[in-house]
Amino acid sequence: MKKAVVFDFDGTLVDSFDLINRCLCETVGHFKNIIIPLEKAKEYFKFGPTEEGILQKSLTSNHKEAYIYFLNLYNSYHNEYFPKTLDQELINIFSLIHENGCKVILLTGRGKETLSISLAKLDAFKYFDGFYTGSTLGEVKCELLNELMEEYGFSNDEIAYVGDSYRDTLSCKKAKVDCITVTYFNKECVKKPDDIKQSFTIANSISELKNIISEVLKKQ
């Protein structure tokens, strides 16, 4: 019996990677006095740590100043990349989950500062019952899932995670949590090694995601 559906943010609720990569390129470029083309972002920056953690690895000094610079860019460019609200189909999914007596929780590897900016601009705080954000040190989603279960008193089979990446699937497998992998923003996430092919359900559209979650909730 599910008691919560837990959502990733980037690549799951919003298509945000171009915005984050632009801000990282401009920030590191500014502090190193170089030009980093946006198409080279994947070569320079590896997601896992929060944006602040990525900057700490990319710059030998001025980390705090660089992160403030990054946040200002993120805030100023936000409306160029995002609509004013989340997709209505996603909002309907949140309502469906709540109507079935389950919590909607946001658990992401990004930093709390940029998440707060986005949720405020999208007027989206109201849809979630809890929030968990990443670490500057690296990938911690498995640890966050375990922390969530301990804080709410949920068992592994009482939550499901909705993410968009291979790493999300591995984290869920490690935490022994059901995983739904969405591909509508990130097609690369379906290219998985054989060892985890049975560990996730794929949703190729938000409509498919709604149908999958509906089926999960029917098993209550």
Coordinates of C-alpha atoms in Angstrom, one line a residue:
M1 CA 0.0 0.0 0.0
K2 CA 1.6 3.3 -1.1
K3 CA 1.6 6.2 1.3
A4 CA 3.7 8.6 -0.8
V5 CA 4.8 9.3 -4.4
V6 CA 8.1 11.0 -4.5
F7 CA 9.2 13.2 -7.4
D8 CA 12.5 14.3 -8.8
F9 CA 12.6 17.8 -10.1
D10 CA 15.0 18.3 -13.1
G11 CA 14.0 16.3 -16.1
T12 CA 10.9 15.0 -14.4
L13 CA 8.8 18.1 -13.5
V14 CA 10.7 20.7 -15.5
D15 CA 13.1 20.6 -18.5
S16 CA 15.8 22.6 -16.7
F17 CA 19.2 21.4 -17.9
D18 CA 19.7 24.1 -20.5
L19 CA 19.1 26.8 -17.8
I20 CA 21.4 25.2 -15.3
N21 CA 24.1 24.6 -17.8
R22 CA 23.9 28.2 -19.1
C23 CA 24.3 29.5 -15.6
L24 CA 27.2 27.2 -14.9
C25 CA 29.0 28.1 -18.1
E26 CA 28.6 31.8 -17.6
T27 CA 29.6 31.6 -13.9
V28 CA 32.8 29.5 -14.4
G29 CA 33.6 31.5 -17.5
H30 CA 33.3 34.7 -15.6
F31 CA 35.5 33.6 -12.7
K32 CA 38.1 31.9 -14.9
N33 CA 38.0 34.6 -17.6
I34 CA 37.3 32.1 -20.3
I35 CA 34.4 31.3 -22.6
I36 CA 32.6 27.9 -22.1
P37 CA 30.2 27.2 -25.0
L38 CA 26.9 25.8 -23.8
E39 CA 27.3 22.7 -26.0
K40 CA 30.5 21.9 -24.0
A41 CA 28.7 22.0 -20.6
K42 CA 28.5 18.1 -20.3
E43 CA 32.3 17.9 -20.7
Y44 CA 32.9 20.5 -18.0
F45 CA 30.2 19.7 -15.4
K46 CA 29.1 16.4 -14.0
F47 CA 25.7 16.4 -12.2
G48 CA 25.5 14.5 -8.9
P49 CA 26.5 17.3 -6.5
T50 CA 24.3 20.3 -6.1
E51 CA 25.1 23.3 -8.3
E52 CA 27.2 24.8 -5.4
G53 CA 29.1 21.5 -5.3
I54 CA 29.7 21.6 -9.0
L55 CA 31.2 25.1 -8.7
Q56 CA 33.4 24.0 -5.8
K57 CA 34.9 21.3 -8.1
S58 CA 35.2 23.7 -11.0
L59 CA 36.9 26.6 -9.3
T60 CA 39.9 26.6 -7.0
S61 CA 38.7 29.7 -5.1
N62 CA 35.8 32.2 -4.8
H63 CA 33.3 29.4 -4.3
K64 CA 30.8 31.4 -2.3
E65 CA 31.1 34.5 -4.5
A66 CA 30.7 32.3 -7.6
Y67 CA 27.6 30.6 -6.1
I68 CA 25.9 34.0 -5.4
Y69 CA 26.8 35.0 -9.0
F70 CA 25.2 31.7 -10.2
L71 CA 22.0 32.2 -8.2
N72 CA 21.6 35.8 -9.6
L73 CA 21.9 34.4 -13.2
Y74 CA 19.5 31.6 -12.4
N75 CA 17.0 34.0 -11.1
S76 CA 17.3 36.4 -14.0
Y77 CA 17.2 33.8 -16.7
H78 CA 14.4 31.7 -15.2
N79 CA 11.5 33.1 -17.1
E80 CA 13.3 32.5 -20.4
Y81 CA 13.3 28.8 -19.9
F82 CA 10.2 28.0 -17.7
P83 CA 6.5 28.8 -18.0
K84 CA 4.7 30.5 -15.2
T85 CA 3.3 27.3 -13.8
L86 CA 4.0 23.6 -13.9
D87 CA 2.3 21.5 -16.6
Q88 CA -1.4 21.2 -15.8
E89 CA -1.2 17.4 -16.4
L90 CA 1.4 17.2 -13.6
I91 CA -0.7 19.3 -11.3
N92 CA -3.6 16.8 -12.0
I93 CA -1.4 13.9 -11.0
F94 CA -0.5 15.6 -7.7
S95 CA -4.3 16.1 -7.1
L96 CA -4.9 12.4 -7.9
I97 CA -2.3 11.3 -5.4
H98 CA -3.7 13.5 -2.7
E99 CA -7.2 12.4 -3.4
N100 CA -6.0 8.8 -2.7
G101 CA -4.7 9.8 0.7
C102 CA -1.1 9.8 -0.3
K103 CA 1.6 12.4 0.2
V104 CA 3.4 14.1 -2.7
I105 CA 7.1 14.7 -1.8
L106 CA 9.8 16.4 -3.8
L107 CA 13.3 14.8 -3.6
T108 CA 16.0 16.2 -5.8
G109 CA 19.8 16.3 -6.1
R110 CA 19.8 20.0 -6.8
G111 CA 20.4 22.7 -4.2
K112 CA 17.7 24.2 -2.0
E113 CA 18.4 27.7 -3.1
T114 CA 17.6 27.2 -6.8
L115 CA 14.8 24.8 -6.0
S116 CA 13.2 27.6 -3.8
I117 CA 13.6 30.1 -6.7
S118 CA 11.9 27.8 -9.2
L119 CA 9.1 26.7 -6.8
A120 CA 8.4 30.3 -6.0
K121 CA 8.3 31.4 -9.6
L122 CA 6.2 28.4 -10.6
D123 CA 3.9 28.9 -7.6
A124 CA 4.5 25.2 -6.9
F125 CA 5.3 25.0 -3.1
K126 CA 1.7 24.2 -2.4
Y127 CA 1.7 20.9 -4.3
F128 CA 4.2 19.2 -2.0
D129 CA 4.1 17.8 1.5
G130 CA 7.8 17.6 2.0
F131 CA 11.1 18.6 0.4
Y132 CA 14.6 16.9 0.2
T133 CA 17.5 18.4 -1.6
G134 CA 21.0 17.3 -2.5
S135 CA 24.6 17.6 -1.2
T136 CA 27.6 19.5 -2.4
L137 CA 29.6 16.3 -1.9
G138 CA 27.8 14.2 -4.5
E139 CA 24.9 11.9 -5.3
V140 CA 22.8 11.2 -2.2
K141 CA 19.4 10.2 -3.4
C142 CA 19.5 6.8 -1.8
E143 CA 20.4 8.4 1.5
L144 CA 17.6 10.9 1.1
L145 CA 15.1 8.2 0.3
N146 CA 16.2 6.4 3.5
E147 CA 16.0 9.6 5.5
L148 CA 12.5 10.2 4.1
M149 CA 11.3 6.8 5.1
E150 CA 12.7 7.1 8.6
E151 CA 11.2 10.6 9.1
Y152 CA 7.7 9.6 7.9
G153 CA 7.8 6.0 9.2
F154 CA 7.3 4.6 5.7
S155 CA 8.5 1.1 4.6
N156 CA 10.3 0.6 1.3
D157 CA 7.1 -0.7 -0.4
E158 CA 5.0 2.2 0.8
I159 CA 6.7 4.8 -1.5
A160 CA 7.4 5.1 -5.2
Y161 CA 9.9 7.4 -6.8
V162 CA 9.5 9.2 -10.1
G163 CA 12.8 10.2 -11.8
D164 CA 14.5 10.6 -15.1
S165 CA 17.9 9.1 -15.0
Y166 CA 20.0 5.9 -14.8
R167 CA 21.3 7.2 -11.5
D168 CA 17.8 7.6 -10.1
T169 CA 17.0 4.0 -11.0
L170 CA 20.2 2.8 -9.2
S171 CA 19.4 4.8 -6.1
C172 CA 15.9 3.4 -6.0
K173 CA 17.2 -0.1 -6.5
K174 CA 19.7 0.4 -3.6
A175 CA 17.0 1.8 -1.4
K176 CA 14.6 -1.0 -2.5
V177 CA 12.0 1.5 -3.6
D178 CA 9.8 1.2 -6.7
C179 CA 11.0 3.5 -9.5
I180 CA 9.0 5.1 -12.4
T181 CA 11.4 6.5 -15.1
V182 CA 10.1 9.3 -17.3
T183 CA 11.5 10.0 -20.7
Y184 CA 9.6 13.0 -22.0
F185 CA 12.5 15.4 -21.2
N186 CA 15.4 12.9 -21.2
K187 CA 15.5 10.1 -23.8
E188 CA 19.0 8.9 -22.6
C189 CA 17.6 7.5 -19.4
V190 CA 16.1 4.4 -21.1
K191 CA 19.6 3.2 -22.3
K192 CA 20.2 0.9 -19.3
P193 CA 22.5 -2.0 -18.6
D194 CA 20.8 -5.4 -18.3
D195 CA 21.2 -5.6 -14.5
I196 CA 18.4 -3.0 -13.9
K197 CA 16.0 -3.6 -16.7
Q198 CA 13.5 -5.1 -14.4
S199 CA 13.9 -2.3 -11.8
F200 CA 11.8 0.4 -13.3
T201 CA 8.7 1.3 -15.2
I202 CA 9.0 3.7 -18.1
A203 CA 6.6 6.6 -18.8
N204 CA 7.2 8.2 -22.2
S205 CA 4.7 11.0 -21.7
I206 CA 3.0 12.7 -18.8
S207 CA -0.3 11.0 -19.7
E208 CA 1.5 7.6 -19.4
L209 CA 2.9 8.7 -16.1
K210 CA -0.6 9.5 -14.9
N211 CA -1.9 6.1 -16.0
I212 CA 1.0 4.3 -14.2
I213 CA 0.5 6.2 -11.0
S214 CA -3.3 5.5 -11.2
E215 CA -2.5 1.8 -11.4
V216 CA -0.1 2.0 -8.5
L217 CA -2.8 3.8 -6.4
K218 CA -5.4 1.2 -7.3
K219 CA -3.3 -1.4 -5.5
Q220 CA -4.0 0.3 -2.2

